[in-house]
Structures are given as C-alpha cells and as structure tokens.
C-alpha cells in the first residue's frame, strides 16, 4: 500500500512540546540553584555538576541517537526520549538528596539527545518546501525561544509554586507530546541486512568528550598548566585523532564524515558551531555588569529581555526571508547583526546609563540576528542531508551547537579571567567580547564561501512523493 502522509499542526505542536522539555524546563535549573541547595542540603559544587551533566550527556549521545533514529525509527526514538524525560523529571521531583538529582539530570540529557535529531528528522520526512520551513521555525522557537525564556520561567515557577513544579510541568508537557504525535506513521531509513552500530566509536567518543568537557569546565580551577588539565587535553587530542582515523575506515561509523562533502550542509554546520560559540558573550557581559557596574543578578538578567523578544519575533521573519530569497542572505545578515550586537557590549569605556542602554540594544541585536539565522541554517542542513542519514546529520548539526557553546564560553571566560588578573575588568570584558566578535566573523566567512546562493529556495524543492505506509523517506535531494 502506498500512502501520502503530510505533517499536521498537531505533529508540530507535539514536537515543540517535546523540545521544550529540555530547552525550557531542564534548562530552568540554572536559575533555581539557591532554592535547590536550601531544600536538599547539598553542596553548591554538587548542584553545579548535576546541572552540567544534562548538557554533557546530551552532547555525547546526540549523534548516536540520531543514527539510531534513522535505523530503528524516528518516532520510536522520540518516544524513548520523552519517556526518559518523564522518568528523569520524576526522579528530580521526588529526590531528597544528590543521588536521584544526578541520575535524573543524566536521564534528561540522554532524553534531549534522542528528541532533538529524531524530531528534526520527522520534520524532514513529513513536510515539504514552505511547510517544512514553517515547521522548522516552530522547532527553533521551541529551542531558541525555550532557552531564552527558561531563566524567567524557572524563577517565576520556583518563586510562586516551588522549584519541583518546574519538573512536574516538564512531565505534563512530555506526556502531551506523546499524545500529540501518537498518530504519526513511523519513519525510518530503508535498511538492508542486519542492523549494526558503532559501539567502539561511541566508546572512544564518550572518553574524548568527557576529557574535553573536564578540560573546558575544570581547567581554570585546576590551573591551565596543572597535570590534571594537561592529561585531559592530551586525552582529548589523542581521542579526536584516533576517533577520526578509526571512523574513516569503518563502513558503519558513529559519525559519517562523508556528510561534510556536501558544502551547504558543511557551511550550515560550521557556521552553527561558530555562532553558538558567541554564547561566551552572555557569561562575559553578565559577569562584567555585576562586578564592575554593580548590577544584581536579576538586573543583569533583565538586560537580556530584548534578546528573548527579538529571537522569538524574528524566527518566523527568518523563515519568510528564506522562502523569498533563499537561505544564504538571511544566514549572512543574521550572523552579521548578531556580531554587531556582541561588539556593542564590548564598549566598556562608555559611562553609566549610556553603557546600560548600549548593552540592552546589543542583547536585542544578538537575539534579532539569531532569530533571522535559525530557520535558514537548520533548513539548509536538513535539506542537504541524505534521507537515509537525516537523523545522524541532524545529530551532528545539533552537536555543533553544544560544542560551539562550550568552546565559546570556555575561551571567552579564560580571556576575561587572564586579562582581569593583570589589568582592569573593563579591558578584560572588552577582550572577552572581541573573542566572540572573531567567532561571528568566522561564521559569516563560512556562510559566504560554503552556502550556495540558491540554497533553500522553495522553487528548487521537489514535489511531494508517495511514501510507504511505514513512512519511508524520500530519496536524497
């Protein structure tokens, strides 16, 4: 039997609800540390480790989960992710100490690794042209918008209802997501022969990422020349070299490096990595206004409201520009506007209220640029990935987001700390911001040279074709 299943608004809502279980609710924990510490009576260091574990495990498993989604079913992996989210959130709701908190955060990280690439793959399979671009816009609203509102939402829920209610809401939205996507046909890549998975590659990758994460997050505390830091750096470097050499020789690899032979996909992924590295700006700017300008944490957070409003408002605008002129133009303009916004925050020589206004405008431009960039970039990566590897390709693309953010924060904070130790905090903030401006410029360059002018134009989209009742995807574009 042949059937033509077309994605619905119900599926889009279900996907968005699934995405915000991580980006909104799980991420809200960064704003409720004092309440959690007071309630559970555990150390600040333990809480910080618990917070970081979600992102770490998401980054480590997201590519593997994307590959599993292609092989055993994208809807099935989405469901597994939602179930893990419910279990992880429930453990946090009932926890009375550190153990269940840490286990819950690990499960939430793995759930995010399942949900993100699998839902992007569902969008690729069940939406065409402008409909797909619209669906990706809402996906981006769930991720970018969720991360923008998580601090305010988490603070409000914790203040008026208690911090555990954050994870109760997460369970509710995960269950709603499962109900909304239940009627969607399964989607998987055509398979011949026995299913194989690169377990050795995953093992090398996990060890490498753990070493890299420790180097990034603990290097400053240990000392950048300490034996522990250097050991982690050596393990990470050797791990990367071994991983690439081993993976290139395998027919079934964890990361298919052939994906990067497609220049539009590579350009979208590289620019995504570099533009996410600008996240270091948030750390530097917030630290500076609190240390040097006397802002409270709440006041510094209020400076970024313009970011939230702009990113939410501009995601659909980026989609419309994509449909009218293709992906390259909004990607370049989005990266440029973001870079200009970041540069404004580096003008630390400005006095009092003037600098406050400039930082507010900078944050707004930051969000405006990212909002314009988000959908065209995601659409370029999705539309240029082979249909039998779209889950794995989406996993690599989203991994670029996580690693870019991690590197950006680590490098920016290190530059800020190094300059502050020998000079003024004003100069330190400017130096940290300049690092992020460089990331923005490199992102623009990668788009200019790797993304073709006709990328994302709906006139180039293939017409919908019939699928098998199991939801088999189209052949590659």
Short mmCIF file of C-alpha atoms in Angstrom, two decimals:
data_model
loop_
_atom_site.label_atom_id
_atom_site.label_comp_id
_atom_site.label_asym_id
_atom_site.label_seq_id
_atom_site.Cartn_x
_atom_site.Cartn_y
_atom_site.Cartn_z
CA UNK A 1 0.00 0.00 0.00
CA UNK A 2 1.15 3.50 -0.82
CA UNK A 3 0.02 6.50 1.17
CA UNK A 4 0.89 10.18 1.21
CA UNK A 5 1.13 11.28 4.82
CA UNK A 6 1.52 15.02 5.29
CA UNK A 7 2.66 16.51 8.58
CA UNK A 8 -0.02 18.33 10.57
CA UNK A 9 -0.15 21.22 13.03
CA UNK A 10 -0.84 18.63 15.74
CA UNK A 11 2.51 16.97 14.99
CA UNK A 12 4.31 20.34 15.06
CA UNK A 13 2.83 21.16 18.48
CA UNK A 14 3.81 17.73 19.77
CA UNK A 15 7.36 18.19 18.53
CA UNK A 16 7.63 21.67 20.12
CA UNK A 17 6.31 20.32 23.44
CA UNK A 18 8.97 17.61 23.29
CA UNK A 19 11.76 20.07 22.52
CA UNK A 20 10.89 22.44 25.41
CA UNK A 21 11.12 19.63 27.98
CA UNK A 22 14.86 20.25 27.69
CA UNK A 23 15.33 23.81 26.45
CA UNK A 24 12.76 25.40 28.75
CA UNK A 25 12.20 23.18 31.78
CA UNK A 26 15.50 21.31 32.19
CA UNK A 27 17.49 24.48 31.47
CA UNK A 28 15.47 26.42 34.09
CA UNK A 29 17.58 24.80 36.80
CA UNK A 30 20.34 27.35 36.24
CA UNK A 31 18.10 29.94 37.92
CA UNK A 32 16.96 27.92 40.97
CA UNK A 33 20.29 26.83 42.45
CA UNK A 34 19.81 28.57 45.85
CA UNK A 35 16.34 27.06 46.29
CA UNK A 36 17.53 23.55 45.38
CA UNK A 37 20.58 23.84 47.63
CA UNK A 38 18.47 25.03 50.58
CA UNK A 39 15.82 22.33 50.07
CA UNK A 40 18.15 19.36 49.55
CA UNK A 41 21.01 20.45 51.78
CA UNK A 42 23.72 19.53 49.27
CA UNK A 43 26.83 21.46 48.25
CA UNK A 44 26.93 24.08 45.52
CA UNK A 45 29.58 22.06 43.69
CA UNK A 46 27.31 19.01 43.57
CA UNK A 47 24.43 21.08 42.17
CA UNK A 48 26.67 22.62 39.50
CA UNK A 49 27.83 19.14 38.48
CA UNK A 50 24.21 17.98 38.27
CA UNK A 51 23.32 20.97 36.10
CA UNK A 52 26.22 20.39 33.69
CA UNK A 53 25.54 16.65 33.32
CA UNK A 54 22.42 17.17 31.19
CA UNK A 55 24.28 19.15 28.54
CA UNK A 56 27.27 16.82 28.68
CA UNK A 57 25.26 13.63 28.17
CA UNK A 58 23.14 15.29 25.50
CA UNK A 59 26.26 16.28 23.57
CA UNK A 60 27.85 12.83 23.93
CA UNK A 61 24.84 10.80 22.80
CA UNK A 62 23.09 13.08 20.30
CA UNK A 63 24.91 11.76 17.21
CA UNK A 64 24.43 8.15 18.28
CA UNK A 65 20.73 8.80 18.95
CA UNK A 66 20.36 10.38 15.51
CA UNK A 67 21.86 7.27 13.91
CA UNK A 68 19.55 5.01 15.93
CA UNK A 69 16.58 7.14 14.84
CA UNK A 70 17.41 6.53 11.16
CA UNK A 71 17.77 2.78 11.70
CA UNK A 72 15.05 1.78 14.18
CA UNK A 73 12.54 4.59 13.79
CA UNK A 74 12.43 8.36 14.35
CA UNK A 75 9.05 8.31 16.09
CA UNK A 76 10.22 5.43 18.30
CA UNK A 77 13.40 7.29 19.38
CA UNK A 78 11.33 10.43 20.05
CA UNK A 79 9.06 8.36 22.31
CA UNK A 80 12.06 6.85 24.09
CA UNK A 81 13.39 10.37 24.67
CA UNK A 82 10.06 11.55 26.08
CA UNK A 83 9.82 8.52 28.39
CA UNK A 84 13.36 9.17 29.66
CA UNK A 85 12.41 12.81 30.21
CA UNK A 86 9.40 11.78 32.31
CA UNK A 87 11.46 9.32 34.38
CA UNK A 88 14.33 11.80 34.87
CA UNK A 89 11.96 14.61 35.85
CA UNK A 90 10.07 12.31 38.24
CA UNK A 91 13.31 11.33 39.98
CA UNK A 92 14.10 15.03 40.48
CA UNK A 93 10.59 15.74 41.79
CA UNK A 94 10.87 13.04 44.49
CA UNK A 95 14.57 13.44 45.30
CA UNK A 96 15.68 14.20 48.85
CA UNK A 97 19.41 14.27 48.12
CA UNK A 98 22.12 14.31 45.47
CA UNK A 99 21.83 10.76 44.06
CA UNK A 100 18.41 10.97 42.37
CA UNK A 101 19.10 14.56 41.30
CA UNK A 102 22.23 13.48 39.42
CA UNK A 103 20.61 10.37 37.90
CA UNK A 104 17.59 12.44 36.85
CA UNK A 105 19.78 15.05 35.15
CA UNK A 106 21.72 12.35 33.27
CA UNK A 107 18.45 10.79 32.00
CA UNK A 108 17.17 14.22 30.93
CA UNK A 109 20.40 14.77 28.97
CA UNK A 110 20.03 11.43 27.17
CA UNK A 111 16.35 12.24 26.52
CA UNK A 112 17.36 15.51 24.83
CA UNK A 113 19.89 13.61 22.71
CA UNK A 114 17.04 11.37 21.49
CA UNK A 115 14.40 14.06 20.97
CA UNK A 116 16.39 16.69 19.04
CA UNK A 117 17.69 14.78 15.98
CA UNK A 118 14.67 12.46 15.80
CA UNK A 119 12.16 15.34 15.69
CA UNK A 120 14.19 17.22 13.07
CA UNK A 121 14.20 14.03 11.01
CA UNK A 122 10.40 13.75 11.35
CA UNK A 123 10.09 17.32 10.06
CA UNK A 124 12.34 16.49 7.10
CA UNK A 125 10.29 13.40 6.25
CA UNK A 126 6.74 14.70 6.63
CA UNK A 127 6.87 18.32 5.47
CA UNK A 128 7.84 19.78 2.10
CA UNK A 129 9.06 23.19 0.96
CA UNK A 130 7.43 26.12 2.76
CA UNK A 131 5.60 23.77 5.14
CA UNK A 132 8.91 22.24 6.22
CA UNK A 133 10.45 25.68 6.72
CA UNK A 134 7.44 26.72 8.82
CA UNK A 135 7.73 23.55 10.92
CA UNK A 136 11.45 24.17 11.46
CA UNK A 137 10.62 27.73 12.57
CA UNK A 138 8.41 26.36 15.32
CA UNK A 139 11.11 23.82 16.21
CA UNK A 140 13.52 26.76 16.54
CA UNK A 141 11.01 28.66 18.67
CA UNK A 142 10.93 25.64 20.99
CA UNK A 143 14.74 25.52 21.28
CA UNK A 144 15.94 29.13 20.91
CA UNK A 145 12.80 30.57 22.49
CA UNK A 146 12.80 27.97 25.25
CA UNK A 147 16.40 28.77 26.19
CA UNK A 148 15.55 32.49 26.12
CA UNK A 149 12.60 32.20 28.50
CA UNK A 150 13.92 29.42 30.77
CA UNK A 151 15.53 31.77 33.31
CA UNK A 152 12.43 33.91 33.71
CA UNK A 153 10.04 30.94 33.69
CA UNK A 154 12.15 28.94 36.14
CA UNK A 155 12.44 31.86 38.50
CA UNK A 156 8.72 32.57 38.41
CA UNK A 157 7.70 28.92 38.96
CA UNK A 158 10.23 28.47 41.76
CA UNK A 159 9.16 31.70 43.49
CA UNK A 160 5.40 31.16 43.40
CA UNK A 161 5.00 27.35 43.28
CA UNK A 162 8.28 25.75 44.33
CA UNK A 163 11.22 24.57 42.22
CA UNK A 164 9.97 20.97 41.91
CA UNK A 165 6.98 22.24 39.91
CA UNK A 166 9.36 23.01 37.04
CA UNK A 167 9.83 19.28 36.54
CA UNK A 168 6.15 18.49 37.16
CA UNK A 169 5.35 20.82 34.25
CA UNK A 170 8.04 19.08 32.21
CA UNK A 171 6.35 15.70 32.81
CA UNK A 172 2.97 17.15 31.76
CA UNK A 173 4.38 18.56 28.52
CA UNK A 174 6.23 15.32 27.74
CA UNK A 175 3.02 13.32 28.16
CA UNK A 176 1.14 15.81 25.97
CA UNK A 177 3.85 15.49 23.31
CA UNK A 178 3.48 11.69 23.33
CA UNK A 179 -0.28 12.01 22.85
CA UNK A 180 0.04 14.58 20.05
CA UNK A 181 2.48 12.51 17.95
CA UNK A 182 0.89 9.09 18.57
CA UNK A 183 -0.95 9.01 15.21
CA UNK A 184 2.16 9.87 13.17
CA UNK A 185 3.37 6.98 10.96
CA UNK A 186 6.81 5.58 11.76
CA UNK A 187 9.68 6.98 9.75
CA UNK A 188 12.98 5.19 9.20
CA UNK A 189 15.68 4.79 6.59
CA UNK A 190 15.48 1.85 4.20
CA UNK A 191 17.62 -0.93 5.60
CA UNK A 192 19.26 -3.95 4.04
CA UNK A 193 20.77 -6.67 6.18
CA UNK A 194 21.33 -6.78 9.94
CA UNK A 195 21.33 -3.55 11.94
CA UNK A 196 24.85 -2.61 13.03
CA UNK A 197 26.01 0.06 15.45
CA UNK A 198 29.47 1.51 16.04
CA UNK A 199 29.84 0.78 19.76
CA UNK A 200 33.64 1.13 19.74
CA UNK A 201 33.34 4.52 18.05
CA UNK A 202 30.81 5.62 20.67
CA UNK A 203 33.17 4.48 23.45
CA UNK A 204 36.10 6.47 22.03
CA UNK A 205 33.82 9.46 21.51
CA UNK A 206 32.48 9.39 25.09
CA UNK A 207 36.00 9.21 26.58
CA UNK A 208 37.15 12.04 24.31
CA UNK A 209 34.16 14.26 25.13
CA UNK A 210 34.49 13.61 28.87
CA UNK A 211 38.16 14.61 28.76
CA UNK A 212 37.33 17.67 26.65
CA UNK A 213 34.48 18.65 28.97
CA UNK A 214 36.73 18.37 32.02
CA UNK A 215 39.40 20.44 30.26
CA UNK A 216 36.86 23.15 29.41
CA UNK A 217 34.94 23.25 32.68
CA UNK A 218 37.68 22.48 35.21
CA UNK A 219 40.82 23.85 33.55
CA UNK A 220 40.56 27.26 35.21
CA UNK A 221 40.04 25.73 38.68
CA UNK A 222 42.82 23.18 38.30
CA UNK A 223 45.14 25.63 36.56
CA UNK A 224 45.74 25.53 32.80
CA UNK A 225 49.25 24.11 33.28
CA UNK A 226 48.37 21.61 36.01
CA UNK A 227 48.95 17.90 35.42
CA UNK A 228 45.21 17.09 35.50
CA UNK A 229 44.39 19.76 32.91
CA UNK A 230 47.24 18.68 30.63
CA UNK A 231 46.27 15.00 30.94
CA UNK A 232 42.69 15.84 29.91
CA UNK A 233 43.99 17.91 26.98
CA UNK A 234 46.26 15.09 25.80
CA UNK A 235 43.46 12.50 26.10
CA UNK A 236 41.11 14.79 24.17
CA UNK A 237 43.61 15.46 21.37
CA UNK A 238 44.66 11.81 21.03
CA UNK A 239 41.00 10.76 21.28
CA UNK A 240 39.98 13.07 18.42
CA UNK A 241 42.83 11.84 16.18
CA UNK A 242 42.11 8.17 16.93
CA UNK A 243 38.36 8.67 16.53
CA UNK A 244 38.68 10.27 13.09
CA UNK A 245 41.17 7.66 11.83
CA UNK A 246 39.07 4.75 13.12
CA UNK A 247 35.76 6.16 11.85
CA UNK A 248 37.06 6.83 8.34
CA UNK A 249 37.92 3.14 7.95
CA UNK A 250 34.51 1.84 9.05
CA UNK A 251 31.57 1.07 6.82
CA UNK A 252 29.25 1.61 9.80
CA UNK A 253 30.55 4.68 11.66
CA UNK A 254 29.18 6.77 14.53
CA UNK A 255 29.81 9.99 12.58
CA UNK A 256 29.61 9.78 8.80
CA UNK A 257 32.27 12.27 7.70
CA UNK A 258 31.02 11.99 4.12
CA UNK A 259 28.22 14.35 5.17
CA UNK A 260 30.75 17.19 5.14
CA UNK A 261 31.46 16.62 1.45
CA UNK A 262 28.18 18.47 0.88
CA UNK A 263 29.25 22.13 1.05
CA UNK A 264 25.86 23.63 2.02
CA UNK A 265 25.49 21.14 4.89
CA UNK A 266 29.09 21.73 5.99
CA UNK A 267 28.64 25.51 5.75
CA UNK A 268 25.46 25.42 7.85
CA UNK A 269 27.09 23.16 10.47
CA UNK A 270 30.35 25.14 10.71
CA UNK A 271 28.53 28.48 10.94
CA UNK A 272 26.17 26.98 13.53
CA UNK A 273 29.18 25.92 15.63
CA UNK A 274 30.79 29.36 15.39
CA UNK A 275 27.61 31.36 16.01
CA UNK A 276 26.83 29.25 19.08
CA UNK A 277 30.37 29.96 20.30
CA UNK A 278 29.22 33.57 20.71
CA UNK A 279 27.35 32.31 23.80
CA UNK A 280 30.53 33.28 25.66
CA UNK A 281 29.24 36.85 25.38
CA UNK A 282 26.47 36.08 27.87
CA UNK A 283 28.97 34.99 30.53
CA UNK A 284 31.36 37.90 29.97
CA UNK A 285 28.70 40.62 29.73
CA UNK A 286 26.70 39.41 32.74
CA UNK A 287 29.82 38.98 34.86
CA UNK A 288 31.13 42.42 33.92
CA UNK A 289 27.94 44.39 34.68
CA UNK A 290 27.67 42.68 38.06
CA UNK A 291 31.34 43.06 39.04
CA UNK A 292 32.10 46.49 37.60
CA UNK A 293 28.70 48.20 37.28
CA UNK A 294 27.07 46.98 40.50
CA UNK A 295 24.14 45.17 38.86
CA UNK A 296 22.34 42.40 40.71
CA UNK A 297 21.85 39.03 39.00
CA UNK A 298 18.18 39.93 38.43
CA UNK A 299 19.07 43.31 36.90
CA UNK A 300 21.67 41.78 34.60
CA UNK A 301 19.09 39.20 33.54
CA UNK A 302 16.61 41.96 32.71
CA UNK A 303 19.13 43.40 30.24
CA UNK A 304 18.61 40.30 28.07
CA UNK A 305 14.82 40.64 27.77
CA UNK A 306 15.39 42.30 24.40
CA UNK A 307 17.17 39.12 23.29
CA UNK A 308 14.17 36.97 24.19
CA UNK A 309 11.64 39.21 22.48
CA UNK A 310 13.77 39.66 19.37
CA UNK A 311 14.65 35.99 18.87
CA UNK A 312 11.01 34.92 19.20
CA UNK A 313 9.77 37.70 16.92
CA UNK A 314 12.36 37.14 14.20
CA UNK A 315 12.34 33.35 13.80
CA UNK A 316 9.24 33.48 11.59
CA UNK A 317 10.68 36.52 9.79
CA UNK A 318 13.80 34.50 9.02
CA UNK A 319 11.54 31.79 7.60
CA UNK A 320 9.79 34.29 5.30
CA UNK A 321 13.11 35.72 4.08
CA UNK A 322 14.27 32.15 3.44
CA UNK A 323 11.21 31.47 1.30
CA UNK A 324 11.64 34.70 -0.64
CA UNK A 325 15.39 34.90 -1.21
CA UNK A 326 16.86 31.56 -0.12
CA UNK A 327 18.98 30.68 2.91
CA UNK A 328 22.28 32.42 2.23
CA UNK A 329 21.11 36.02 2.60
CA UNK A 330 19.31 35.67 5.97
CA UNK A 331 22.15 33.50 7.30
CA UNK A 332 24.72 36.19 6.46
CA UNK A 333 22.56 39.05 7.74
CA UNK A 334 21.64 37.14 10.88
CA UNK A 335 25.28 36.39 11.71
CA UNK A 336 26.28 40.00 10.91
CA UNK A 337 23.57 41.56 13.10
CA UNK A 338 24.47 39.17 15.95
CA UNK A 339 28.15 40.09 15.64
CA UNK A 340 27.34 43.83 15.70
CA UNK A 341 25.20 43.33 18.82
CA UNK A 342 28.06 41.49 20.51
CA UNK A 343 30.56 44.20 19.54
CA UNK A 344 28.38 46.88 21.17
CA UNK A 345 28.68 45.09 24.51
CA UNK A 346 32.46 45.49 24.31
CA UNK A 347 32.23 49.31 24.52
CA UNK A 348 33.04 49.24 28.23
CA UNK A 349 34.55 52.75 28.17
CA UNK A 350 31.04 54.23 27.94
CA UNK A 351 29.73 55.78 31.17
CA UNK A 352 26.79 54.70 33.39
CA UNK A 353 23.37 54.76 31.76
CA UNK A 354 24.87 55.06 28.26
CA UNK A 355 26.58 51.69 28.54
CA UNK A 356 23.43 50.15 30.05
CA UNK A 357 21.38 51.30 27.03
CA UNK A 358 24.06 50.09 24.62
CA UNK A 359 24.15 46.63 26.28
CA UNK A 360 20.34 46.38 26.11
CA UNK A 361 20.47 47.25 22.40
CA UNK A 362 23.34 44.79 21.96
CA UNK A 363 21.33 41.95 23.50
CA UNK A 364 18.33 42.84 21.32
CA UNK A 365 20.51 42.75 18.17
CA UNK A 366 22.01 39.48 19.41
CA UNK A 367 18.55 37.90 19.56
CA UNK A 368 17.38 39.56 16.34
CA UNK A 369 20.32 38.15 14.39
CA UNK A 370 20.00 34.65 15.82
CA UNK A 371 16.26 34.69 15.11
CA UNK A 372 16.89 35.54 11.45
CA UNK A 373 19.66 32.93 11.18
CA UNK A 374 17.98 29.98 12.96
CA UNK A 375 15.45 28.61 10.43
CA UNK A 376 17.51 29.18 7.23
CA UNK A 377 20.52 27.45 8.81
CA UNK A 378 18.52 24.48 10.12
CA UNK A 379 16.68 24.16 6.79
CA UNK A 380 19.97 24.20 4.86
CA UNK A 381 21.39 21.40 6.99
CA UNK A 382 18.20 19.31 6.79
CA UNK A 383 17.51 19.77 3.08
CA UNK A 384 21.11 18.90 2.15
CA UNK A 385 21.36 15.71 4.20
CA UNK A 386 20.62 12.30 2.61
CA UNK A 387 17.21 10.96 3.59
CA UNK A 388 18.70 7.71 4.89
CA UNK A 389 21.04 9.68 7.19
CA UNK A 390 18.96 12.70 8.16
CA UNK A 391 18.77 11.68 11.83
CA UNK A 392 22.55 11.29 12.06
CA UNK A 393 23.05 14.53 10.11
CA UNK A 394 20.69 16.39 12.44
CA UNK A 395 22.58 14.92 15.40
CA UNK A 396 25.90 16.26 14.08
CA UNK A 397 24.31 19.66 13.40
CA UNK A 398 22.90 19.91 16.94
CA UNK A 399 26.15 18.59 18.42
CA UNK A 400 27.84 21.55 16.73
CA UNK A 401 25.53 23.82 18.75
CA UNK A 402 26.51 22.24 22.08
CA UNK A 403 30.23 22.07 21.37
CA UNK A 404 30.28 25.60 19.95
CA UNK A 405 28.65 26.96 23.08
CA UNK A 406 31.04 25.02 25.33
CA UNK A 407 34.14 26.19 23.49
CA UNK A 408 32.87 29.78 23.29
CA UNK A 409 32.14 30.02 27.00
CA UNK A 410 35.44 28.41 27.99
CA UNK A 411 37.61 30.56 25.72
CA UNK A 412 35.79 33.83 26.47
CA UNK A 413 35.84 33.24 30.23
CA UNK A 414 39.54 32.32 30.09
CA UNK A 415 40.45 35.50 28.21
CA UNK A 416 38.36 37.57 30.62
CA UNK A 417 39.99 35.96 33.66
CA UNK A 418 43.53 36.25 32.30
CA UNK A 419 43.22 39.96 31.48
CA UNK A 420 41.34 40.76 34.71
CA UNK A 421 44.19 39.24 36.73
CA UNK A 422 46.70 41.71 35.29
CA UNK A 423 44.59 44.70 34.22
CA UNK A 424 41.16 46.33 34.63
CA UNK A 425 37.86 44.46 34.39
CA UNK A 426 36.81 46.91 31.67
CA UNK A 427 39.71 45.82 29.49
CA UNK A 428 39.05 42.18 30.42
CA UNK A 429 35.42 42.44 29.30
CA UNK A 430 36.44 44.09 26.03
CA UNK A 431 38.98 41.32 25.40
CA UNK A 432 36.43 38.59 26.13
CA UNK A 433 33.93 40.26 23.79
CA UNK A 434 36.50 40.59 20.98
CA UNK A 435 36.91 36.79 21.06
CA UNK A 436 33.19 36.45 20.34
CA UNK A 437 33.31 39.05 17.57
CA UNK A 438 36.01 36.90 15.92
CA UNK A 439 33.71 33.86 16.17
CA UNK A 440 30.97 35.88 14.47
CA UNK A 441 33.25 37.00 11.63
CA UNK A 442 34.42 33.41 11.05
CA UNK A 443 30.78 32.30 10.95
CA UNK A 444 30.00 34.88 8.25
CA UNK A 445 33.04 33.77 6.22
CA UNK A 446 31.96 30.10 6.38
CA UNK A 447 28.50 31.04 5.06
CA UNK A 448 29.85 33.21 2.24
CA UNK A 449 32.22 30.54 0.91
CA UNK A 450 30.23 27.34 1.55
CA UNK A 451 26.50 28.05 1.26
CA UNK A 452 25.31 28.46 -2.37
CA UNK A 453 23.13 31.40 -3.36
CA UNK A 454 20.15 29.19 -4.30
CA UNK A 455 20.10 27.18 -1.04
CA UNK A 456 16.64 26.93 0.48
CA UNK A 457 14.68 28.48 -2.36
CA UNK A 458 11.27 26.81 -2.44
CA UNK A 459 11.23 26.83 -6.22
CA UNK A 460 14.00 24.24 -6.08
CA UNK A 461 12.10 21.90 -3.77
CA UNK A 462 10.97 18.56 -5.16
CA UNK A 463 7.29 17.83 -5.31
CA UNK A 464 5.84 15.56 -2.64
CA UNK A 465 6.04 11.88 -3.47
CA UNK A 466 4.19 8.93 -2.14
CA UNK A 467 5.60 7.08 0.85
CA UNK A 468 5.04 3.58 2.04
CA UNK A 469 2.69 3.15 4.94
CA UNK A 470 5.72 2.71 7.23
CA UNK A 471 6.72 6.28 6.43
CA UNK A 472 9.78 5.62 4.27
CA UNK A 473 11.55 8.87 3.38
CA UNK A 474 12.21 10.37 0.00
CA UNK A 475 15.46 9.72 -1.79
CA UNK A 476 18.10 12.37 -1.22
CA UNK A 477 17.55 15.84 -2.67
#
